[in-house]
């Protein structure tokens, strides 16, 4: 089985018998959208509707969306649908005009952050947010050097793809970028925190040795692409101290771990007891409406603000701010972070129970409703098994349950249901996984 290292769980031509309609649509897509796109699954999904945790194909078949980190409060949540509809019918302008909603939102969002973080700037995507965060950090520090984890993904712009190693060998890293192994406590001998800190320190020294002044260490607090590493809490704290000691900044990439997903706190970095200099956010921020941003310590952005005019046509527009406000209000009012903690723990336990009889499950890890299941040849060797992971992902899709995979070795099941996931949904998930694991043996 071919596993596309450029994107785990990518559709591979010929891997499954497709009906003529599916085949036709794929050909049309190729002709129209060109060669750079990838589809998920050996049998790609054609979706026409979503509601809550469910997605529907044209025949009305329901799929449980357990890979959802955009419409994170559930597909087509009525609070967001109504707010966006109302606003788009009232006023769609940008941040060059005075408008309350963007201010109300910034106030509400900043109230969830440590006191040290005082500004919020708006972008449309997570890539743009990381691009802006890197610009600000490079301007503030006068350096260019960047430290990232070795299978991290931070986005698609020219600057950000140069520090997104998960894009694969064919997308070169910048000469000013150093990678460090993710803090994989299952495979590192000894203290994983000490090891991670030593790796970041060595990367900083190597940057300096090559004449690059360190500007930033950027880390996604759940290490989503690296393989979902959530514990021990606090494991990134000394690495943050190391970048500060070298005159650089810590950018918390909260595109994956933000907005309550990890259950313990609204922000992933809070689980580790660190205070970032810059926080990038995106995906779930508008529950499907494109809105993203960078929160910053005021002193870090001060000089940048004086020197560089910042305007982003759609970033923080009246509709985006409305969508973001409705999403945050729903997360808080419906106690979705608490639900992520409670149902996430229940789901994790349900999957971990399967490990008792399934040698392929090396470890179940994660926090809240962001789980990783490490698929291995056997638990004594912990050798990653990407082929079995891919078979599980595709068999679950055929069972009507959507997940994907991640990690350097492409062997970790990535499970990320909406924050509204119920215990009943978790039972349904575990039942499907049980059936699929039995069929894989
Ligand atoms: C951790 C992380 N950062 C940044 C991005 C880029 O976000 P976007 O696709 O909105 O540009 C992603 C997207 O998957 C991400 O997972």
Short mmCIF file of C-alpha atoms and ligand atoms in Angstrom, two decimals:
data_model
loop_
_atom_site.label_atom_id
_atom_site.label_comp_id
_atom_site.label_asym_id
_atom_site.label_seq_id
_atom_site.Cartn_x
_atom_site.Cartn_y
_atom_site.Cartn_z
CA UNK A 1 0.00 0.00 0.00
CA UNK A 2 1.37 3.44 -0.93
CA UNK A 3 1.42 6.03 1.86
CA UNK A 4 1.84 9.57 0.60
CA UNK A 5 4.41 11.16 2.92
CA UNK A 6 3.26 14.54 1.63
CA UNK A 7 -0.09 13.87 3.26
CA UNK A 8 -0.96 10.89 5.39
CA UNK A 9 -4.28 9.26 4.43
CA UNK A 10 -4.16 10.65 0.90
CA UNK A 11 -6.29 9.02 -1.80
CA UNK A 12 -4.15 6.89 -4.10
CA UNK A 13 -5.40 6.16 -7.60
CA UNK A 14 -6.25 2.49 -8.13
CA UNK A 15 -6.26 1.61 -4.40
CA UNK A 16 -10.03 0.96 -4.46
CA UNK A 17 -12.64 0.18 -7.12
CA UNK A 18 -14.61 3.35 -7.61
CA UNK A 19 -17.94 3.62 -9.35
CA UNK A 20 -18.08 5.67 -12.60
CA UNK A 21 -19.66 8.68 -10.91
CA UNK A 22 -16.91 8.88 -8.24
CA UNK A 23 -14.26 8.35 -10.87
CA UNK A 24 -15.75 11.09 -13.07
CA UNK A 25 -15.79 13.60 -10.26
CA UNK A 26 -12.17 12.87 -9.36
CA UNK A 27 -11.12 13.33 -13.00
CA UNK A 28 -13.05 16.60 -13.23
CA UNK A 29 -11.41 17.84 -10.04
CA UNK A 30 -7.97 16.94 -11.36
CA UNK A 31 -8.65 18.76 -14.62
CA UNK A 32 -10.04 21.85 -12.92
CA UNK A 33 -8.09 22.20 -9.67
CA UNK A 34 -4.77 20.86 -10.93
CA UNK A 35 -2.27 18.42 -9.48
CA UNK A 36 -1.49 19.85 -6.01
CA UNK A 37 -4.67 18.82 -4.16
CA UNK A 38 -5.09 15.59 -2.22
CA UNK A 39 -8.29 13.79 -1.28
CA UNK A 40 -8.75 11.78 1.90
CA UNK A 41 -9.36 7.99 1.90
CA UNK A 42 -8.92 5.24 -0.65
CA UNK A 43 -12.58 5.73 -1.48
CA UNK A 44 -12.94 9.53 -1.36
CA UNK A 45 -16.02 10.94 0.27
CA UNK A 46 -18.58 13.09 -1.50
CA UNK A 47 -20.40 15.15 1.13
CA UNK A 48 -23.40 17.39 0.69
CA UNK A 49 -24.62 18.25 4.19
CA UNK A 50 -23.54 18.42 7.82
CA UNK A 51 -25.33 18.65 11.14
CA UNK A 52 -23.78 18.35 14.61
CA UNK A 53 -21.34 15.45 14.60
CA UNK A 54 -22.75 14.00 11.37
CA UNK A 55 -21.91 14.45 7.70
CA UNK A 56 -24.10 13.15 4.88
CA UNK A 57 -23.35 11.93 1.36
CA UNK A 58 -25.72 12.44 -1.62
CA UNK A 59 -27.49 9.14 -0.84
CA UNK A 60 -28.18 10.34 2.71
CA UNK A 61 -25.70 8.00 4.37
CA UNK A 62 -24.48 9.47 7.66
CA UNK A 63 -20.81 9.60 8.64
CA UNK A 64 -19.67 10.38 12.16
CA UNK A 65 -17.17 13.23 11.88
CA UNK A 66 -14.49 12.33 14.39
CA UNK A 67 -11.89 14.36 12.51
CA UNK A 68 -13.44 17.74 12.95
CA UNK A 69 -11.34 20.67 14.02
CA UNK A 70 -12.96 23.46 12.06
CA UNK A 71 -16.67 23.20 12.72
CA UNK A 72 -15.61 22.36 16.20
CA UNK A 73 -18.92 23.17 17.93
CA UNK A 74 -20.71 20.92 15.43
CA UNK A 75 -21.57 21.28 11.78
CA UNK A 76 -23.95 24.14 10.99
CA UNK A 77 -24.41 25.13 14.62
CA UNK A 78 -27.57 27.29 14.61
CA UNK A 79 -25.98 30.03 16.77
CA UNK A 80 -23.27 30.64 14.17
CA UNK A 81 -25.55 30.14 11.16
CA UNK A 82 -28.03 32.71 12.49
CA UNK A 83 -25.39 35.24 13.54
CA UNK A 84 -23.53 35.07 10.23
CA UNK A 85 -26.74 35.23 8.20
CA UNK A 86 -27.91 38.27 10.13
CA UNK A 87 -24.56 40.05 9.83
CA UNK A 88 -24.02 39.31 6.14
CA UNK A 89 -27.44 40.84 5.54
CA UNK A 90 -26.57 43.94 7.61
CA UNK A 91 -22.99 45.02 6.99
CA UNK A 92 -19.82 43.46 5.60
CA UNK A 93 -16.94 45.92 6.00
CA UNK A 94 -13.39 45.76 7.24
CA UNK A 95 -11.22 46.94 10.12
CA UNK A 96 -10.65 50.36 8.51
CA UNK A 97 -14.05 51.40 9.85
CA UNK A 98 -15.20 51.57 13.44
CA UNK A 99 -17.41 48.64 14.44
CA UNK A 100 -18.28 47.22 17.87
CA UNK A 101 -18.25 43.51 17.13
CA UNK A 102 -14.54 43.20 16.42
CA UNK A 103 -13.86 45.09 19.68
CA UNK A 104 -16.35 43.03 21.68
CA UNK A 105 -14.75 39.89 20.33
CA UNK A 106 -11.17 41.03 21.00
CA UNK A 107 -12.19 41.91 24.56
CA UNK A 108 -13.85 38.55 25.13
CA UNK A 109 -11.01 36.58 23.55
CA UNK A 110 -8.25 38.44 25.39
CA UNK A 111 -10.10 37.88 28.67
CA UNK A 112 -9.44 34.13 28.20
CA UNK A 113 -5.68 34.70 27.90
CA UNK A 114 -3.00 35.47 30.51
CA UNK A 115 -2.86 39.17 31.51
CA UNK A 116 0.46 39.55 29.68
CA UNK A 117 -1.28 39.09 26.31
CA UNK A 118 -2.96 42.37 25.41
CA UNK A 119 -3.61 42.64 21.66
CA UNK A 120 -5.42 40.61 19.04
CA UNK A 121 -4.72 41.00 15.32
CA UNK A 122 -6.93 39.34 12.71
CA UNK A 123 -6.09 37.20 9.70
CA UNK A 124 -8.16 34.81 7.58
CA UNK A 125 -6.18 31.59 7.99
CA UNK A 126 -3.83 29.88 10.39
CA UNK A 127 -1.04 30.12 7.80
CA UNK A 128 -1.44 33.88 7.65
CA UNK A 129 -1.47 33.99 11.45
CA UNK A 130 1.84 32.13 11.66
CA UNK A 131 3.27 34.23 8.86
CA UNK A 132 2.36 37.37 10.79
CA UNK A 133 3.64 35.94 14.10
CA UNK A 134 6.98 35.10 12.49
CA UNK A 135 7.24 38.59 10.97
CA UNK A 136 6.54 40.19 14.33
CA UNK A 137 9.02 37.92 16.14
CA UNK A 138 11.71 38.53 13.54
CA UNK A 139 11.14 42.27 13.69
CA UNK A 140 11.22 42.34 17.51
CA UNK A 141 14.30 40.15 17.94
CA UNK A 142 16.25 41.27 14.88
CA UNK A 143 16.89 37.59 14.24
CA UNK A 144 15.60 35.12 11.68
CA UNK A 145 16.28 31.70 13.24
CA UNK A 146 13.33 29.38 13.84
CA UNK A 147 13.08 26.15 15.86
CA UNK A 148 10.20 23.71 15.14
CA UNK A 149 9.37 20.10 15.87
CA UNK A 150 10.39 17.71 13.13
CA UNK A 151 6.96 16.78 11.76
CA UNK A 152 5.24 20.08 12.55
CA UNK A 153 2.77 21.75 10.22
CA UNK A 154 2.30 25.50 10.49
CA UNK A 155 0.94 26.48 7.08
CA UNK A 156 1.30 27.17 3.41
CA UNK A 157 2.80 30.59 2.73
CA UNK A 158 6.33 30.88 1.31
CA UNK A 159 7.69 31.84 4.73
CA UNK A 160 5.64 29.36 6.77
CA UNK A 161 6.08 26.34 4.49
CA UNK A 162 9.81 26.83 5.10
CA UNK A 163 9.17 25.90 8.76
CA UNK A 164 6.53 23.21 8.16
CA UNK A 165 8.60 20.02 7.91
CA UNK A 166 5.51 17.78 7.64
CA UNK A 167 5.08 19.03 4.06
CA UNK A 168 7.79 16.48 3.22
CA UNK A 169 11.20 16.23 1.63
CA UNK A 170 10.18 18.08 -1.53
CA UNK A 171 9.27 21.27 0.32
CA UNK A 172 12.63 22.58 1.52
CA UNK A 173 13.11 23.98 5.00
CA UNK A 174 14.76 27.38 5.19
CA UNK A 175 18.49 27.62 6.00
CA UNK A 176 17.39 29.54 9.12
CA UNK A 177 15.20 26.65 10.38
CA UNK A 178 16.18 23.83 12.76
CA UNK A 179 14.00 20.87 13.69
CA UNK A 180 13.85 18.94 16.95
CA UNK A 181 12.27 15.53 17.60
CA UNK A 182 8.82 15.75 19.18
CA UNK A 183 8.64 14.91 22.89
CA UNK A 184 7.63 11.26 22.33
CA UNK A 185 7.54 9.86 25.86
CA UNK A 186 6.79 6.34 24.58
CA UNK A 187 10.04 6.04 22.64
CA UNK A 188 12.48 8.33 24.44
CA UNK A 189 14.60 6.67 27.13
CA UNK A 190 14.65 8.70 30.32
CA UNK A 191 13.10 12.07 31.02
CA UNK A 192 11.30 13.29 27.89
CA UNK A 193 11.15 16.90 29.13
CA UNK A 194 14.93 17.02 29.70
CA UNK A 195 15.50 15.46 26.31
CA UNK A 196 13.19 17.91 24.52
CA UNK A 197 14.85 20.87 26.28
CA UNK A 198 18.32 19.62 25.36
CA UNK A 199 17.22 19.20 21.72
CA UNK A 200 15.84 22.77 21.57
CA UNK A 201 19.03 24.10 23.20
CA UNK A 202 21.16 22.23 20.67
CA UNK A 203 19.03 23.60 17.78
CA UNK A 204 19.50 27.14 19.13
CA UNK A 205 23.28 26.64 19.39
CA UNK A 206 23.39 25.29 15.86
CA UNK A 207 21.50 28.33 14.55
CA UNK A 208 23.94 30.63 16.33
CA UNK A 209 26.94 28.62 15.07
CA UNK A 210 25.71 29.24 11.51
CA UNK A 211 25.18 32.95 12.04
CA UNK A 212 21.39 32.93 12.52
CA UNK A 213 20.16 34.88 15.51
CA UNK A 214 17.25 32.93 17.06
CA UNK A 215 13.91 34.67 16.55
CA UNK A 216 11.32 32.10 17.58
CA UNK A 217 10.49 28.66 18.82
CA UNK A 218 7.05 27.72 17.51
CA UNK A 219 5.20 24.79 18.96
CA UNK A 220 1.69 23.39 18.61
CA UNK A 221 0.86 22.42 22.19
CA UNK A 222 -0.75 19.08 21.27
CA UNK A 223 1.90 18.29 18.59
CA UNK A 224 -0.90 17.40 16.22
CA UNK A 225 1.16 16.47 13.16
CA UNK A 226 4.04 15.01 15.13
CA UNK A 227 1.81 12.27 16.57
CA UNK A 228 -0.33 13.84 19.34
CA UNK A 229 1.90 14.22 22.40
CA UNK A 230 0.01 15.62 25.35
CA UNK A 231 1.97 14.54 28.41
CA UNK A 232 3.69 15.18 30.71
CA UNK A 233 2.09 18.57 31.29
CA UNK A 234 4.79 21.22 31.43
CA UNK A 235 7.09 19.40 29.00
CA UNK A 236 7.66 22.48 26.82
CA UNK A 237 8.34 24.92 29.70
CA UNK A 238 12.15 24.62 29.78
CA UNK A 239 12.31 24.79 25.99
CA UNK A 240 10.46 28.11 26.21
CA UNK A 241 13.00 29.28 28.82
CA UNK A 242 15.79 28.27 26.43
CA UNK A 243 14.48 30.35 23.51
CA UNK A 244 13.96 33.31 25.84
CA UNK A 245 17.52 32.98 27.16
CA UNK A 246 18.74 33.13 23.56
CA UNK A 247 16.79 36.34 22.92
CA UNK A 248 14.01 34.67 20.89
CA UNK A 249 10.27 34.44 21.37
CA UNK A 250 7.86 31.58 21.95
CA UNK A 251 4.98 31.37 19.50
CA UNK A 252 2.15 29.11 20.67
CA UNK A 253 0.43 27.71 17.59
CA UNK A 254 -3.10 27.16 18.89
CA UNK A 255 -4.66 26.41 15.51
CA UNK A 256 -5.16 22.80 16.66
CA UNK A 257 -5.10 22.90 20.43
CA UNK A 258 -7.04 26.11 21.03
CA UNK A 259 -10.67 26.89 21.83
CA UNK A 260 -11.21 24.24 24.49
CA UNK A 261 -10.34 21.11 22.55
CA UNK A 262 -7.82 19.77 25.05
CA UNK A 263 -10.38 19.93 27.85
CA UNK A 264 -8.15 21.15 30.69
CA UNK A 265 -7.95 24.75 29.50
CA UNK A 266 -9.17 26.90 26.66
CA UNK A 267 -5.62 27.10 25.29
CA UNK A 268 -3.14 24.27 24.83
CA UNK A 269 -0.22 26.30 26.18
CA UNK A 270 -2.07 26.74 29.50
CA UNK A 271 -1.84 22.97 30.06
CA UNK A 272 1.94 23.41 30.07
CA UNK A 273 1.98 26.40 32.40
CA UNK A 274 3.75 28.71 29.94
CA UNK A 275 2.99 32.25 28.83
CA UNK A 276 3.63 32.79 25.14
CA UNK A 277 4.86 35.96 23.48
CA UNK A 278 2.61 35.39 20.48
CA UNK A 279 -0.37 33.07 20.04
CA UNK A 280 -1.59 32.07 16.58
CA UNK A 281 -5.10 30.72 16.19
CA UNK A 282 -7.49 29.79 13.39
CA UNK A 283 -9.47 26.74 12.28
CA UNK A 284 -12.22 26.41 14.95
CA UNK A 285 -12.35 30.15 15.63
CA UNK A 286 -15.40 30.80 13.40
CA UNK A 287 -16.83 27.28 13.26
CA UNK A 288 -16.31 27.13 9.50
CA UNK A 289 -16.28 30.83 8.70
CA UNK A 290 -12.68 31.80 7.82
CA UNK A 291 -11.30 33.78 10.72
CA UNK A 292 -7.91 33.52 12.39
CA UNK A 293 -5.54 35.73 14.31
CA UNK A 294 -2.50 36.45 16.43
CA UNK A 295 -2.65 37.47 20.07
CA UNK A 296 0.44 39.23 21.35
CA UNK A 297 2.22 40.77 24.29
CA UNK A 298 1.95 44.51 23.58
CA UNK A 299 5.69 45.16 23.93
CA UNK A 300 6.46 42.55 21.27
CA UNK A 301 4.23 44.12 18.64
CA UNK A 302 4.86 47.77 19.50
CA UNK A 303 7.75 48.49 17.17
CA UNK A 304 6.28 46.37 14.37
CA UNK A 305 3.09 48.42 14.64
CA UNK A 306 4.98 51.67 14.34
CA UNK A 307 7.02 50.54 11.36
CA UNK A 308 4.58 48.43 9.39
CA UNK A 309 1.02 49.25 8.45
CA UNK A 310 -1.20 46.20 8.98
CA UNK A 311 -4.36 45.74 7.00
CA UNK A 312 -5.95 42.43 6.07
CA UNK A 313 -9.01 42.96 3.86
CA UNK A 314 -11.06 40.08 5.18
CA UNK A 315 -9.28 39.52 8.49
CA UNK A 316 -11.58 40.62 11.31
CA UNK A 317 -14.28 41.85 8.93
CA UNK A 318 -17.69 42.37 10.48
CA UNK A 319 -18.95 38.91 9.44
CA UNK A 320 -15.78 37.15 10.60
CA UNK A 321 -15.94 38.90 13.98
CA UNK A 322 -19.62 37.93 14.29
CA UNK A 323 -18.91 34.28 13.51
CA UNK A 324 -16.03 34.24 15.99
CA UNK A 325 -18.13 35.86 18.71
CA UNK A 326 -20.99 33.39 18.25
CA UNK A 327 -18.52 30.49 18.34
CA UNK A 328 -16.75 31.61 21.51
CA UNK A 329 -20.06 32.40 23.21
CA UNK A 330 -21.33 28.90 22.36
CA UNK A 331 -18.15 27.22 23.65
CA UNK A 332 -18.54 29.10 26.93
CA UNK A 333 -22.35 28.91 27.31
CA UNK A 334 -22.63 25.23 26.35
CA UNK A 335 -19.58 24.34 28.50
CA UNK A 336 -17.95 22.60 25.56
CA UNK A 337 -14.45 22.65 27.03
CA UNK A 338 -15.82 20.78 30.05
CA UNK A 339 -17.59 18.38 27.68
CA UNK A 340 -14.32 17.83 25.80
CA UNK A 341 -12.64 16.95 29.10
CA UNK A 342 -15.36 14.62 30.31
CA UNK A 343 -16.30 12.84 27.07
CA UNK A 344 -12.66 12.88 25.92
CA UNK A 345 -11.62 10.96 29.04
CA UNK A 346 -14.49 8.49 28.50
CA UNK A 347 -13.56 7.95 24.84
CA UNK A 348 -9.87 7.56 25.70
CA UNK A 349 -10.72 4.95 28.31
CA UNK A 350 -12.99 3.12 25.83
CA UNK A 351 -10.18 2.94 23.27
CA UNK A 352 -7.57 2.07 25.90
CA UNK A 353 -9.75 -0.87 27.00
CA UNK A 354 -9.43 -2.27 23.47
CA UNK A 355 -5.65 -2.28 23.88
CA UNK A 356 -6.00 -5.12 26.40
CA UNK A 357 -6.78 -7.51 23.56
CA UNK A 358 -5.18 -5.71 20.61
CA UNK A 359 -1.40 -5.81 20.31
CA UNK A 360 -1.61 -3.25 17.47
CA UNK A 361 -2.55 -0.50 19.92
CA UNK A 362 0.79 0.68 21.29
CA UNK A 363 -0.56 3.60 23.26
CA UNK A 364 -3.61 5.82 23.53
CA UNK A 365 -2.73 9.41 24.37
CA UNK A 366 -4.10 12.89 24.13
CA UNK A 367 -6.11 15.41 26.06
CA UNK A 368 -9.78 16.27 25.92
CA UNK A 369 -11.23 15.50 22.51
CA UNK A 370 -7.85 15.30 20.78
CA UNK A 371 -6.64 11.71 20.89
CA UNK A 372 -3.83 9.81 19.24
CA UNK A 373 -3.70 6.01 18.97
CA UNK A 374 -0.19 4.77 18.28
CA UNK A 375 -0.43 1.74 15.97
CA UNK A 376 2.51 -0.64 16.26
CA UNK A 377 3.65 -4.08 15.08
CA UNK A 378 3.73 -5.19 18.70
CA UNK A 379 3.97 -3.51 22.05
CA UNK A 380 7.36 -4.96 22.97
CA UNK A 381 9.11 -3.36 19.99
CA UNK A 382 6.75 -0.37 19.59
CA UNK A 383 7.69 -0.42 15.89
CA UNK A 384 5.29 1.94 14.10
CA UNK A 385 2.89 0.27 11.67
CA UNK A 386 1.70 2.79 9.11
CA UNK A 387 0.12 0.16 6.90
CA UNK A 388 -2.20 -1.12 9.61
CA UNK A 389 -2.99 2.48 10.65
CA UNK A 390 -4.01 3.26 7.06
CA UNK A 391 -6.15 0.13 6.88
CA UNK A 392 -7.90 1.11 10.11
CA UNK A 393 -8.57 4.65 8.86
CA UNK A 394 -10.09 3.36 5.62
CA UNK A 395 -12.06 0.54 7.24
CA UNK A 396 -13.53 3.03 9.73
CA UNK A 397 -14.52 5.26 6.83
CA UNK A 398 -16.35 2.29 5.30
CA UNK A 399 -18.07 1.81 8.69
CA UNK A 400 -19.19 5.44 8.57
CA UNK A 401 -16.65 6.91 11.02
CA UNK A 402 -14.16 9.54 9.89
CA UNK A 403 -10.67 9.91 11.35
CA UNK A 404 -7.19 10.28 9.86
CA UNK A 405 -3.58 9.57 10.76
CA UNK A 406 -0.43 11.55 11.55
CA UNK A 407 3.15 11.31 12.91
CA UNK A 408 6.59 11.01 11.38
CA UNK A 409 5.97 7.33 10.69
CA UNK A 410 2.32 7.93 9.64
CA UNK A 411 1.17 5.38 12.22
CA UNK A 412 -0.87 7.38 14.73
CA UNK A 413 -4.65 7.53 14.43
CA UNK A 414 -5.75 11.13 14.87
CA UNK A 415 -9.15 11.44 16.53
CA UNK A 416 -10.70 14.88 16.89
CA UNK A 417 -14.49 14.88 17.11
CA UNK A 418 -16.56 18.03 17.60
CA UNK A 419 -16.57 19.40 21.14
CA UNK A 420 -20.27 18.51 21.30
CA UNK A 421 -19.45 14.76 21.09
CA UNK A 422 -21.62 12.80 23.53
CA UNK A 423 -20.98 9.63 25.53
CA UNK A 424 -23.35 7.87 23.14
CA UNK A 425 -21.21 9.07 20.21
CA UNK A 426 -18.12 7.78 22.04
CA UNK A 427 -19.80 4.36 22.46
CA UNK A 428 -20.65 4.34 18.74
CA UNK A 429 -17.03 5.20 17.93
CA UNK A 430 -15.61 2.45 20.14
CA UNK A 431 -18.06 -0.10 18.70
CA UNK A 432 -16.95 0.77 15.15
CA UNK A 433 -13.26 0.63 16.10
CA UNK A 434 -13.78 -2.74 17.82
CA UNK A 435 -15.37 -4.14 14.66
CA UNK A 436 -12.63 -2.72 12.42
CA UNK A 437 -9.78 -4.01 14.61
CA UNK A 438 -11.35 -7.48 14.55
CA UNK A 439 -11.45 -7.38 10.74
CA UNK A 440 -7.84 -6.22 10.49
CA UNK A 441 -6.35 -9.20 12.41
C1 LIG B 1 -1.01 23.58 13.84
C2 LIG B 1 -1.43 24.27 12.58
N1 LIG B 1 -1.01 25.51 12.33
C3 LIG B 1 -1.38 26.19 11.22
C4 LIG B 1 -2.20 25.62 10.27
C5 LIG B 1 -2.56 26.37 9.03
O1 LIG B 1 -3.87 26.78 9.06
P1 LIG B 1 -4.67 27.14 7.71
O2 LIG B 1 -4.91 25.86 6.97
O3 LIG B 1 -5.94 27.80 8.19
O4 LIG B 1 -3.82 28.08 6.93
C6 LIG B 1 -2.69 24.32 10.49
C7 LIG B 1 -3.58 23.68 9.51
O5 LIG B 1 -3.80 22.50 9.47
C8 LIG B 1 -2.29 23.64 11.66
O6 LIG B 1 -2.72 22.39 11.91
#
